[in-house]
GROMACS .gro file of C-alpha atoms in nm:
model
  473
    1MET     CA    1   1.715  -0.665   0.725
    2THR     CA    2   1.416  -0.819   0.899
    3ILE     CA    3   1.107  -0.659   1.043
    4ASP     CA    4   0.851  -0.779   1.289
    5THR     CA    5   0.547  -0.938   1.126
    6GLN     CA    6   0.384  -1.053   1.447
    7THR     CA    7   0.010  -0.990   1.448
    8GLY     CA    8  -0.073  -1.119   1.790
    9PRO     CA    9   0.070  -1.302   2.092
   10GLY     CA   10   0.340  -1.553   2.012
   11PRO     CA   11   0.685  -1.565   1.859
   12THR     CA   12   0.797  -1.303   1.610
   13ARG     CA   13   0.807  -1.409   1.246
   14PRO     CA   14   1.054  -1.193   1.052
   15LEU     CA   15   1.031  -1.105   0.685
   16ASP     CA   16   1.364  -1.110   0.501
   17THR     CA   17   1.376  -0.832   0.241
   18THR     CA   18   1.709  -0.928   0.086
   19ALA     CA   19   1.839  -1.256  -0.049
   20PRO     CA   20   2.146  -1.390   0.133
   21GLY     CA   21   2.474  -1.273  -0.013
   22ASP     CA   22   2.362  -1.062  -0.309
   23GLY     CA   23   2.159  -0.781  -0.149
   24ARG     CA   24   1.873  -0.824  -0.397
   25LEU     CA   25   1.507  -0.824  -0.302
   26THR     CA   26   1.352  -1.159  -0.220
   27GLY     CA   27   1.044  -1.274  -0.410
   28ARG     CA   28   0.826  -1.207  -0.105
   29ALA     CA   29   0.965  -0.854  -0.068
   30ARG     CA   30   0.892  -0.783  -0.434
   31LEU     CA   31   0.532  -0.889  -0.385
   32VAL     CA   32   0.506  -0.664  -0.079
   33LEU     CA   33   0.638  -0.374  -0.286
   34LEU     CA   34   0.394  -0.457  -0.565
   35VAL     CA   35   0.095  -0.446  -0.329
   36LEU     CA   36   0.201  -0.119  -0.167
   37CYS     CA   37   0.274   0.049  -0.500
   38ALA     CA   38  -0.053  -0.074  -0.650
   39ALA     CA   39  -0.241   0.093  -0.366
   40GLN     CA   40  -0.054   0.421  -0.418
   41PHE     CA   41  -0.119   0.405  -0.794
   42MET     CA   42  -0.490   0.345  -0.731
   43VAL     CA   43  -0.518   0.653  -0.510
   44ALA     CA   44  -0.321   0.869  -0.756
   45LEU     CA   45  -0.551   0.751  -1.035
   46ASP     CA   46  -0.852   0.869  -0.836
   47PHE     CA   47  -0.712   1.222  -0.823
   48SER     CA   48  -0.748   1.277  -1.197
   49VAL     CA   49  -0.961   1.006  -1.355
   50LEU     CA   50  -1.287   1.199  -1.306
   51ASN     CA   51  -1.160   1.539  -1.420
   52VAL     CA   52  -1.250   1.505  -1.788
   53ALA     CA   53  -1.581   1.337  -1.699
   54LEU     CA   54  -1.717   1.621  -1.485
   55PRO     CA   55  -1.946   1.777  -1.750
   56VAL     CA   56  -2.094   1.436  -1.836
   57LEU     CA   57  -2.155   1.321  -1.479
   58GLY     CA   58  -2.294   1.665  -1.391
   59LYS     CA   59  -2.569   1.624  -1.650
   60ASP     CA   60  -2.629   1.262  -1.547
   61LEU     CA   61  -2.668   1.334  -1.175
   62GLY     CA   62  -2.817   1.683  -1.195
   63LEU     CA   63  -2.514   1.866  -1.054
   64SER     CA   64  -2.506   2.232  -1.152
   65THR     CA   65  -2.193   2.375  -1.312
   66SER     CA   66  -2.109   2.567  -0.995
   67ALA     CA   67  -2.144   2.248  -0.787
   68LEU     CA   68  -1.910   2.040  -1.005
   69GLN     CA   69  -1.606   2.158  -0.811
   70TRP     CA   70  -1.735   1.955  -0.517
   71ALA     CA   71  -1.666   1.635  -0.710
   72VAL     CA   72  -1.299   1.724  -0.662
   73THR     CA   73  -1.320   1.914  -0.331
   74ALA     CA   74  -1.521   1.642  -0.155
   75PHE     CA   75  -1.231   1.404  -0.221
   76ALA     CA   76  -0.950   1.653  -0.154
   77LEU     CA   77  -1.076   1.771   0.186
   78PRO     CA   78  -1.056   1.441   0.378
   79SER     CA   79  -0.768   1.297   0.172
   80GLY     CA   80  -0.545   1.588   0.269
   81GLY     CA   81  -0.697   1.683   0.603
   82PHE     CA   82  -0.666   1.349   0.784
   83LEU     CA   83  -0.324   1.229   0.659
   84LEU     CA   84  -0.121   1.328   0.965
   85LEU     CA   85  -0.381   1.189   1.203
   86PHE     CA   86  -0.397   0.847   1.037
   87GLY     CA   87  -0.019   0.834   0.999
   88ARG     CA   88   0.015   0.866   1.376
   89ILE     CA   89  -0.271   0.624   1.455
   90ALA     CA   90  -0.096   0.367   1.235
   91ASP     CA   91   0.227   0.410   1.433
   92LEU     CA   92   0.043   0.340   1.757
   93PHE     CA   93  -0.208   0.069   1.667
   94GLY     CA   94  -0.059  -0.115   1.370
   95ARG     CA   95   0.010   0.001   1.015
   96LYS     CA   96  -0.112  -0.313   0.844
   97LYS     CA   97  -0.449  -0.313   1.022
   98LEU     CA   98  -0.514   0.048   0.932
   99PHE     CA   99  -0.396  -0.004   0.573
  100LEU     CA  100  -0.645  -0.288   0.526
  101THR     CA  101  -0.920  -0.078   0.684
  102GLY     CA  102  -0.845   0.201   0.439
  103LEU     CA  103  -0.868  -0.040   0.146
  104VAL     CA  104  -1.209  -0.164   0.260
  105LEU     CA  105  -1.334   0.193   0.301
  106PHE     CA  106  -1.193   0.306  -0.035
  107GLY     CA  107  -1.339   0.006  -0.221
  108ALA     CA  108  -1.685   0.045  -0.063
  109ALA     CA  109  -1.684   0.419  -0.133
  110SER     CA  110  -1.583   0.361  -0.497
  111LEU     CA  111  -1.874   0.121  -0.534
  112LEU     CA  112  -2.110   0.382  -0.387
  113VAL     CA  113  -1.987   0.642  -0.640
  114THR     CA  114  -2.025   0.390  -0.922
  115LEU     CA  115  -2.388   0.331  -0.826
  116ALA     CA  116  -2.465   0.693  -0.725
  117TRP     CA  117  -2.826   0.788  -0.795
  118ASP     CA  118  -2.823   1.158  -0.698
  119PRO     CA  119  -2.575   1.435  -0.604
  120ALA     CA  120  -2.589   1.351  -0.232
  121SER     CA  121  -2.492   0.985  -0.277
  122PHE     CA  122  -2.220   1.080  -0.527
  123LEU     CA  123  -2.060   1.344  -0.303
  124THR     CA  124  -2.086   1.117   0.003
  125GLY     CA  125  -1.901   0.846  -0.186
  126ARG     CA  126  -1.633   1.092  -0.299
  127ALA     CA  127  -1.580   1.211   0.059
  128LEU     CA  128  -1.549   0.852   0.182
  129GLN     CA  129  -1.303   0.779  -0.100
  130GLY     CA  130  -1.094   1.071   0.023
  131LEU     CA  131  -1.109   0.940   0.379
  132GLY     CA  132  -0.996   0.596   0.261
  133ALA     CA  133  -0.711   0.756   0.068
  134ALA     CA  134  -0.606   0.945   0.383
  135VAL     CA  135  -0.568   0.606   0.553
  136ILE     CA  136  -0.400   0.420   0.265
  137VAL     CA  137  -0.135   0.674   0.166
  138PRO     CA  138   0.051   0.732   0.498
  139THR     CA  139   0.015   0.373   0.619
  140GLY     CA  140   0.137   0.239   0.285
  141MET     CA  141   0.438   0.471   0.291
  142SER     CA  142   0.514   0.374   0.653
  143LEU     CA  143   0.499   0.005   0.566
  144LEU     CA  144   0.734   0.068   0.274
  145THR     CA  145   0.995   0.262   0.473
  146THR     CA  146   0.989   0.021   0.768
  147THR     CA  147   1.005  -0.285   0.542
  148PHE     CA  148   1.295  -0.173   0.322
  149PRO     CA  149   1.618  -0.070   0.497
  150GLU     CA  150   1.766   0.275   0.456
  151GLY     CA  151   2.002   0.282   0.160
  152PRO     CA  152   1.982   0.144  -0.197
  153LEU     CA  153   1.685  -0.086  -0.128
  154ARG     CA  154   1.470   0.191   0.017
  155GLU     CA  155   1.575   0.428  -0.263
  156LYS     CA  156   1.472   0.167  -0.520
  157ALA     CA  157   1.138   0.108  -0.344
  158LEU     CA  158   1.067   0.482  -0.317
  159GLY     CA  159   1.169   0.521  -0.681
  160ILE     CA  160   0.911   0.268  -0.797
  161SER     CA  161   0.647   0.415  -0.565
  162GLY     CA  162   0.716   0.771  -0.680
  163THR     CA  163   0.704   0.670  -1.045
  164LEU     CA  164   0.366   0.503  -1.005
  165LEU     CA  165   0.234   0.798  -0.804
  166SER     CA  166   0.318   1.040  -1.085
  167LEU     CA  167   0.213   0.792  -1.353
  168GLY     CA  168  -0.123   0.731  -1.183
  169PHE     CA  169  -0.209   1.101  -1.200
  170THR     CA  170  -0.115   1.117  -1.571
  171VAL     CA  171  -0.278   0.787  -1.667
  172GLY     CA  172  -0.595   0.901  -1.493
  173MET     CA  173  -0.624   1.199  -1.726
  174VAL     CA  174  -0.585   0.983  -2.037
  175LEU     CA  175  -0.784   0.683  -1.915
  176GLY     CA  176  -1.066   0.899  -1.780
  177GLY     CA  177  -1.136   1.046  -2.124
  178VAL     CA  178  -1.121   0.712  -2.306
  179MET     CA  179  -1.340   0.527  -2.055
  180THR     CA  180  -1.593   0.809  -2.029
  181ASP     CA  181  -1.635   0.824  -2.408
  182THR     CA  182  -1.664   0.447  -2.451
  183LEU     CA  183  -1.815   0.306  -2.131
  184GLY     CA  184  -1.947   0.608  -1.942
  185TRP     CA  185  -1.812   0.794  -1.638
  186ARG     CA  186  -1.927   0.525  -1.394
  187SER     CA  187  -1.676   0.282  -1.544
  188THR     CA  188  -1.389   0.491  -1.402
  189MET     CA  189  -1.517   0.441  -1.049
  190GLY     CA  190  -1.593   0.075  -1.119
  191LEU     CA  191  -1.227   0.033  -1.216
  192LEU     CA  192  -1.120   0.171  -0.877
  193THR     CA  193  -1.357  -0.068  -0.701
  194VAL     CA  194  -1.199  -0.366  -0.878
  195ALA     CA  195  -0.849  -0.236  -0.801
  196ALA     CA  196  -0.927  -0.197  -0.429
  197VAL     CA  197  -1.072  -0.549  -0.406
  198THR     CA  198  -0.770  -0.695  -0.586
  199VAL     CA  199  -0.519  -0.529  -0.353
  200LEU     CA  200  -0.731  -0.625  -0.052
  201CYS     CA  201  -0.720  -0.992  -0.156
  202LEU     CA  202  -0.340  -0.991  -0.172
  203ALA     CA  203  -0.246  -0.762   0.117
  204PRO     CA  204  -0.343  -0.964   0.431
  205ARG     CA  205  -0.110  -1.258   0.358
  206LEU     CA  206   0.180  -1.056   0.218
  207LEU     CA  207   0.212  -0.742   0.427
  208PRO     CA  208   0.399  -0.744   0.759
  209GLU     CA  209   0.255  -0.580   1.068
  210SER     CA  210   0.459  -0.304   1.227
  211ARG     CA  211   0.398  -0.058   1.507
  212THR     CA  212   0.591   0.136   1.767
  213PRO     CA  213   0.698  -0.077   2.067
  214ASP     CA  214   0.534   0.158   2.318
  215ARG     CA  215   0.170   0.273   2.318
  216PRO     CA  216   0.159   0.643   2.415
  217ARG     CA  217  -0.171   0.827   2.426
  218LEU     CA  218  -0.294   0.984   2.105
  219ASP     CA  219  -0.244   1.360   2.092
  220VAL     CA  220  -0.613   1.453   2.061
  221PRO     CA  221  -0.572   1.836   2.080
  222GLY     CA  222  -0.302   1.820   1.816
  223ALA     CA  223  -0.516   1.596   1.597
  224VAL     CA  224  -0.815   1.831   1.622
  225THR     CA  225  -0.620   2.149   1.546
  226VAL     CA  226  -0.408   2.017   1.256
  227THR     CA  227  -0.700   1.833   1.094
  228GLY     CA  228  -0.918   2.143   1.125
  229ALA     CA  229  -0.638   2.359   0.984
  230LEU     CA  230  -0.581   2.133   0.683
  231LEU     CA  231  -0.952   2.100   0.613
  232ALA     CA  232  -0.999   2.477   0.626
  233LEU     CA  233  -0.696   2.556   0.410
  234ILE     CA  234  -0.773   2.291   0.148
  235TYR     CA  235  -1.135   2.406   0.128
  236ALA     CA  236  -1.031   2.769   0.089
  237LEU     CA  237  -0.774   2.698  -0.182
  238SER     CA  238  -0.993   2.448  -0.370
  239THR     CA  239  -1.286   2.693  -0.374
  240ALA     CA  240  -1.061   2.982  -0.474
  241ALA     CA  241  -0.953   2.780  -0.779
  242GLU     CA  242  -1.309   2.806  -0.911
  243HIS     CA  243  -1.439   3.135  -0.772
  244GLY     CA  244  -1.134   3.339  -0.667
  245PHE     CA  245  -1.039   3.472  -0.325
  246GLY     CA  246  -1.318   3.730  -0.304
  247GLY     CA  247  -1.582   3.506  -0.145
  248ALA     CA  248  -1.654   3.541   0.226
  249ASP     CA  249  -1.636   3.163   0.278
  250VAL     CA  250  -1.287   3.153   0.122
  251ARG     CA  251  -1.154   3.435   0.336
  252ILE     CA  252  -1.310   3.305   0.658
  253THR     CA  253  -1.181   2.950   0.614
  254LEU     CA  254  -0.838   3.077   0.507
  255VAL     CA  255  -0.803   3.283   0.826
  256ALA     CA  256  -0.944   2.997   1.034
  257GLY     CA  257  -0.691   2.756   0.882
  258ILE     CA  258  -0.398   2.985   0.960
  259LEU     CA  259  -0.517   3.038   1.321
  260LEU     CA  260  -0.567   2.665   1.374
  261LEU     CA  261  -0.222   2.596   1.232
  262ALA     CA  262  -0.072   2.843   1.479
  263ALA     CA  263  -0.268   2.677   1.761
  264PHE     CA  264  -0.136   2.338   1.647
  265VAL     CA  265   0.224   2.457   1.682
  266VAL     CA  266   0.152   2.578   2.036
  267VAL     CA  267  -0.021   2.250   2.129
  268GLU     CA  268   0.261   2.036   1.988
  269SER     CA  269   0.526   2.230   2.177
  270LYS     CA  270   0.361   2.125   2.506
  271ALA     CA  271   0.232   1.775   2.422
  272ALA     CA  272   0.392   1.471   2.588
  273ALA     CA  273   0.339   1.255   2.275
  274PRO     CA  274   0.295   1.507   1.991
  275LEU     CA  275   0.130   1.424   1.662
  276VAL     CA  276   0.416   1.602   1.486
  277SER     CA  277   0.750   1.607   1.662
  278LEU     CA  278   0.876   1.967   1.654
  279PRO     CA  279   1.235   1.842   1.703
  280MET     CA  280   1.182   1.635   1.386
  281LEU     CA  281   1.081   1.950   1.199
  282LYS     CA  282   1.404   2.108   1.319
  283ARG     CA  283   1.594   1.848   1.121
  284ARG     CA  284   1.724   2.030   0.816
  285THR     CA  285   1.654   1.732   0.593
  286VAL     CA  286   1.292   1.705   0.706
  287ALA     CA  287   1.207   2.076   0.693
  288TRP     CA  288   1.381   2.169   0.368
  289GLY     CA  289   1.311   1.834   0.203
  290ASN     CA  290   0.938   1.887   0.248
  291ILE     CA  291   0.965   2.243   0.114
  292GLY     CA  292   1.128   2.102  -0.199
  293GLY     CA  293   0.856   1.837  -0.224
  294LEU     CA  294   0.580   2.096  -0.181
  295LEU     CA  295   0.717   2.309  -0.465
  296THR     CA  296   0.779   2.022  -0.709
  297PHE     CA  297   0.424   1.890  -0.669
  298SER     CA  298   0.244   2.224  -0.672
  299MET     CA  299   0.439   2.357  -0.970
  300MET     CA  300   0.398   2.043  -1.184
  301SER     CA  301   0.024   2.022  -1.116
  302THR     CA  302  -0.001   2.385  -1.226
  303VAL     CA  303   0.193   2.316  -1.548
  304VAL     CA  304  -0.039   2.026  -1.634
  305PHE     CA  305  -0.343   2.249  -1.571
  306VAL     CA  306  -0.229   2.544  -1.787
  307LEU     CA  307  -0.092   2.319  -2.063
  308THR     CA  308  -0.431   2.149  -2.088
  309LEU     CA  309  -0.590   2.491  -2.137
  310TYR     CA  310  -0.325   2.592  -2.391
  311LEU     CA  311  -0.346   2.275  -2.599
  312GLN     CA  312  -0.725   2.269  -2.616
  313GLU     CA  313  -0.818   2.638  -2.614
  314THR     CA  314  -0.526   2.794  -2.803
  315LEU     CA  315  -0.411   2.512  -3.034
  316HIS     CA  316  -0.760   2.355  -3.047
  317LEU     CA  317  -0.634   2.000  -3.001
  318SER     CA  318  -0.891   1.731  -2.923
  319SER     CA  319  -0.916   1.568  -2.582
  320PHE     CA  320  -0.760   1.255  -2.732
  321MET     CA  321  -0.457   1.442  -2.872
  322THR     CA  322  -0.415   1.629  -2.546
  323GLY     CA  323  -0.420   1.295  -2.369
  324LEU     CA  324  -0.143   1.169  -2.597
  325VAL     CA  325   0.078   1.460  -2.495
  326PHE     CA  326   0.040   1.366  -2.131
  327GLY     CA  327   0.079   1.000  -2.223
  328VAL     CA  328   0.431   1.078  -2.352
  329GLN     CA  329   0.489   1.261  -2.026
  330GLY     CA  330   0.389   0.944  -1.838
  331VAL     CA  331   0.636   0.731  -2.036
  332ALA     CA  332   0.910   0.982  -1.954
  333SER     CA  333   0.821   0.952  -1.587
  334ILE     CA  334   0.860   0.575  -1.601
  335LEU     CA  335   1.206   0.613  -1.754
  336ALA     CA  336   1.306   0.863  -1.487
  337GLY     CA  337   1.183   0.637  -1.210
  338SER     CA  338   1.400   0.352  -1.337
  339PHE     CA  339   1.731   0.537  -1.305
  340ALA     CA  340   1.660   0.797  -1.034
  341PRO     CA  341   1.762   0.561  -0.749
  342ARG     CA  342   2.103   0.514  -0.914
  343VAL     CA  343   2.146   0.890  -0.941
  344ILE     CA  344   2.055   0.926  -0.572
  345GLY     CA  345   2.299   0.648  -0.482
  346ARG     CA  346   2.580   0.828  -0.661
  347PHE     CA  347   2.514   1.192  -0.570
  348GLY     CA  348   2.300   1.160  -0.257
  349PRO     CA  349   1.938   1.271  -0.205
  350ARG     CA  350   2.025   1.633  -0.124
  351ARG     CA  351   2.217   1.702  -0.446
  352THR     CA  352   1.966   1.505  -0.650
  353LEU     CA  353   1.676   1.708  -0.509
  354VAL     CA  354   1.848   2.040  -0.579
  355GLY     CA  355   1.947   1.934  -0.932
  356SER     CA  356   1.599   1.798  -1.004
  357LEU     CA  357   1.430   2.122  -0.895
  358LEU     CA  358   1.667   2.320  -1.119
  359GLY     CA  359   1.601   2.085  -1.413
  360GLN     CA  360   1.225   2.101  -1.364
  361GLY     CA  361   1.246   2.480  -1.352
  362ALA     CA  362   1.464   2.502  -1.664
  363PHE     CA  363   1.232   2.289  -1.879
  364THR     CA  364   0.925   2.465  -1.742
  365ALA     CA  365   1.088   2.786  -1.867
  366ALA     CA  366   1.145   2.613  -2.203
  367LEU     CA  367   0.767   2.593  -2.239
  368LEU     CA  368   0.770   2.970  -2.291
  369ALA     CA  369   0.882   2.893  -2.649
  370VAL     CA  370   0.531   2.774  -2.746
  371GLY     CA  371   0.328   2.995  -2.978
  372THR     CA  372  -0.034   3.061  -3.068
  373GLY     CA  373  -0.017   2.881  -3.404
  374SER     CA  374   0.206   2.587  -3.314
  375GLY     CA  375   0.383   2.448  -3.015
  376ALA     CA  376   0.245   2.101  -2.949
  377LEU     CA  377   0.583   1.936  -3.018
  378VAL     CA  378   0.771   2.184  -2.799
  379ALA     CA  379   0.514   2.139  -2.524
  380THR     CA  380   0.537   1.759  -2.544
  381VAL     CA  381   0.917   1.748  -2.527
  382ALA     CA  382   0.955   2.018  -2.261
  383VAL     CA  383   0.687   1.889  -2.024
  384SER     CA  384   0.815   1.532  -2.062
  385VAL     CA  385   1.173   1.626  -1.969
  386ALA     CA  386   1.043   1.849  -1.688
  387SER     CA  387   0.850   1.548  -1.560
  388MET     CA  388   1.166   1.337  -1.556
  389PHE     CA  389   1.329   1.592  -1.326
  390HIS     CA  390   1.003   1.612  -1.130
  391LEU     CA  391   1.024   1.236  -1.067
  392GLY     CA  392   1.380   1.279  -0.947
  393ALA     CA  393   1.261   1.545  -0.705
  394ILE     CA  394   0.975   1.328  -0.575
  395ILE     CA  395   1.198   1.030  -0.505
  396SER     CA  396   1.494   1.224  -0.363
  397TYR     CA  397   1.284   1.432  -0.124
  398GLY     CA  398   1.115   1.116   0.006
  399VAL     CA  399   1.458   0.959   0.068
  400LEU     CA  400   1.594   1.280   0.223
  401VAL     CA  401   1.304   1.324   0.465
  402THR     CA  402   1.290   0.963   0.587
  403SER     CA  403   1.667   0.902   0.612
  404GLY     CA  404   1.795   0.880   0.968
  405VAL     CA  405   1.444   0.868   1.118
  406PRO     CA  406   1.388   0.578   1.363
  407ASP     CA  407   1.129   0.316   1.264
  408ALA     CA  408   0.914   0.425   1.559
  409GLU     CA  409   0.874   0.770   1.398
  410GLN     CA  410   0.847   0.663   1.035
  411GLY     CA  411   0.470   0.720   1.046
  412LEU     CA  412   0.533   1.080   1.150
  413ALA     CA  413   0.794   1.130   0.877
  414THR     CA  414   0.595   0.966   0.599
  415GLY     CA  415   0.281   1.144   0.721
  416LEU     CA  416   0.464   1.470   0.656
  417VAL     CA  417   0.579   1.344   0.315
  418THR     CA  418   0.231   1.243   0.205
  419THR     CA  419   0.071   1.557   0.350
  420THR     CA  420   0.321   1.761   0.149
  421GLN     CA  421   0.221   1.568  -0.163
  422GLN     CA  422  -0.152   1.621  -0.113
  423VAL     CA  423  -0.123   1.988  -0.016
  424GLY     CA  424   0.114   2.046  -0.307
  425LEU     CA  425  -0.133   1.894  -0.553
  426THR     CA  426  -0.406   2.114  -0.403
  427ILE     CA  427  -0.248   2.461  -0.375
  428GLY     CA  428  -0.067   2.502  -0.706
  429ILE     CA  429  -0.368   2.556  -0.931
  430PRO     CA  430  -0.556   2.800  -0.700
  431LEU     CA  431  -0.247   3.011  -0.635
  432LEU     CA  432  -0.109   3.028  -0.992
  433GLY     CA  433  -0.366   2.877  -1.225
  434VAL     CA  434  -0.601   3.168  -1.168
  435LEU     CA  435  -0.346   3.394  -1.345
  436ALA     CA  436  -0.409   3.201  -1.666
  437THR     CA  437  -0.785   3.252  -1.665
  438THR     CA  438  -0.818   3.612  -1.540
  439GLY     CA  439  -0.576   3.794  -1.772
  440THR     CA  440  -0.645   3.980  -2.096
  441SER     CA  441  -0.583   3.664  -2.301
  442LEU     CA  442  -0.549   3.296  -2.215
  443PHE     CA  443  -0.218   3.261  -2.399
  444ASP     CA  444  -0.060   3.554  -2.215
  445GLY     CA  445  -0.195   3.418  -1.887
  446VAL     CA  446  -0.043   3.075  -1.955
  447ARG     CA  447   0.297   3.232  -2.028
  448THR     CA  448   0.279   3.432  -1.705
  449VAL     CA  449   0.204   3.119  -1.503
  450LEU     CA  450   0.489   2.926  -1.667
  451ALA     CA  451   0.737   3.207  -1.596
  452VAL     CA  452   0.636   3.235  -1.230
  453ASP     CA  453   0.635   2.855  -1.199
  454ALA     CA  454   0.991   2.825  -1.332
  455ALA     CA  455   1.118   3.109  -1.110
  456LEU     CA  456   0.969   2.950  -0.796
  457LEU     CA  457   1.133   2.615  -0.875
  458VAL     CA  458   1.475   2.777  -0.913
  459LEU     CA  459   1.420   2.967  -0.588
  460ALA     CA  460   1.322   2.642  -0.416
  461ALA     CA  461   1.642   2.475  -0.540
  462VAL     CA  462   1.853   2.759  -0.397
  463LEU     CA  463   1.672   2.749  -0.062
  464VAL     CA  464   1.697   2.370  -0.029
  465ALA     CA  465   2.067   2.379  -0.118
  466ALA     CA  466   2.137   2.649   0.141
  467GLY     CA  467   1.908   2.503   0.407
  468THR     CA  468   2.058   2.153   0.396
  469ALA     CA  469   2.420   2.259   0.346
  470ARG     CA  470   2.520   2.177   0.704
  471ARG     CA  471   2.477   1.812   0.790
  472GLU     CA  472   2.317   1.711   1.116
  473ARG     CA  473   2.538   1.550   1.375
   0.00000   0.00000   0.00000
């Protein structure tokens, strides 16, 4: 397969992704994949690397305990709210150009956070990091799916990308604690600055340019309503994670988000060039694949949250030992990512997604075997195997959603995929994690969350299986 790498007037220069005769990736294509996956890993790392450093940076910058949630929320709001918008802009004006712009913004914002001198400069940098991530993630995914042809090569590329996405979140938790204890919290943001600069040095010469052949007008009303809806919903759920759903600001923004989402559906049904194609959402693979993706991300993020509480508060493990548990989980994710594409190639993305959701649910239920006096080994084994199925679900739903979608609409499809990822990472903890901290005892609350988590995953598997049973013509 070849894709257009033309960046201006003149003849098209194609990039060959496969070596003649053997179907393997060329050296150039491997470097392209490396750059795109490095960018995804960098963004995933940013989601978790600061979590364990929040108390330290709060004291350093003068952030009150109640204001610490904004270190996370300031990043989550733009990173989730603007994904669909930037995915569509990339389709229209060039994915490579926007990807490079996102890298510049992310690197500059990381430097600002590294050098932050007060709460305002810190939170501004975090918000700009989130905005840069909202550019990098959908454009990077679009470049990946338009560069690698549908079939084994794309499945392999998505497998590597999904593995690094999951691994980045886990590594961030471990690395954040080590770097904060040894070098200070600012070193974590300095690491992201270096990573962004490194990718930016490699990307311009390696990445191909791709865009849709026509240049329709941007759907401004759709962009305003969906961005407003996502911002409102993410704010409401992120705030509820810390303070519950009783606050007026949470309830107002939650209602506003739902109303804006309804308005977005109405706008898109009448738009000449919609931001989200409603016919695309009618595809069974797109609709049900994203539901499966939403559940696998939200439920795994919740498991990581409650297990952290259990290991440290109930078993009284140190931060280092807790990090080792999740380090084993990360190794298991790498192993899963190496063979998941072969499983998808044999059984297809639909069956793999359904089986992965069932497996993740089963081993989440196995975590109910932990006790108050011991359980670290059970927790390590169960969460690691659950993560292997989780990786299978991540990769298979990405393949399922993007299969059969024309290159001109890959930005729309991957925008939905990445929005599902970000929203999934955001909503799990507020919706279920609160059950662990508001019950009569933490241990009983953790068990309740794990039971509900497992049941929802099994339900998701049943719904995805039923919803995608009939193939599209």
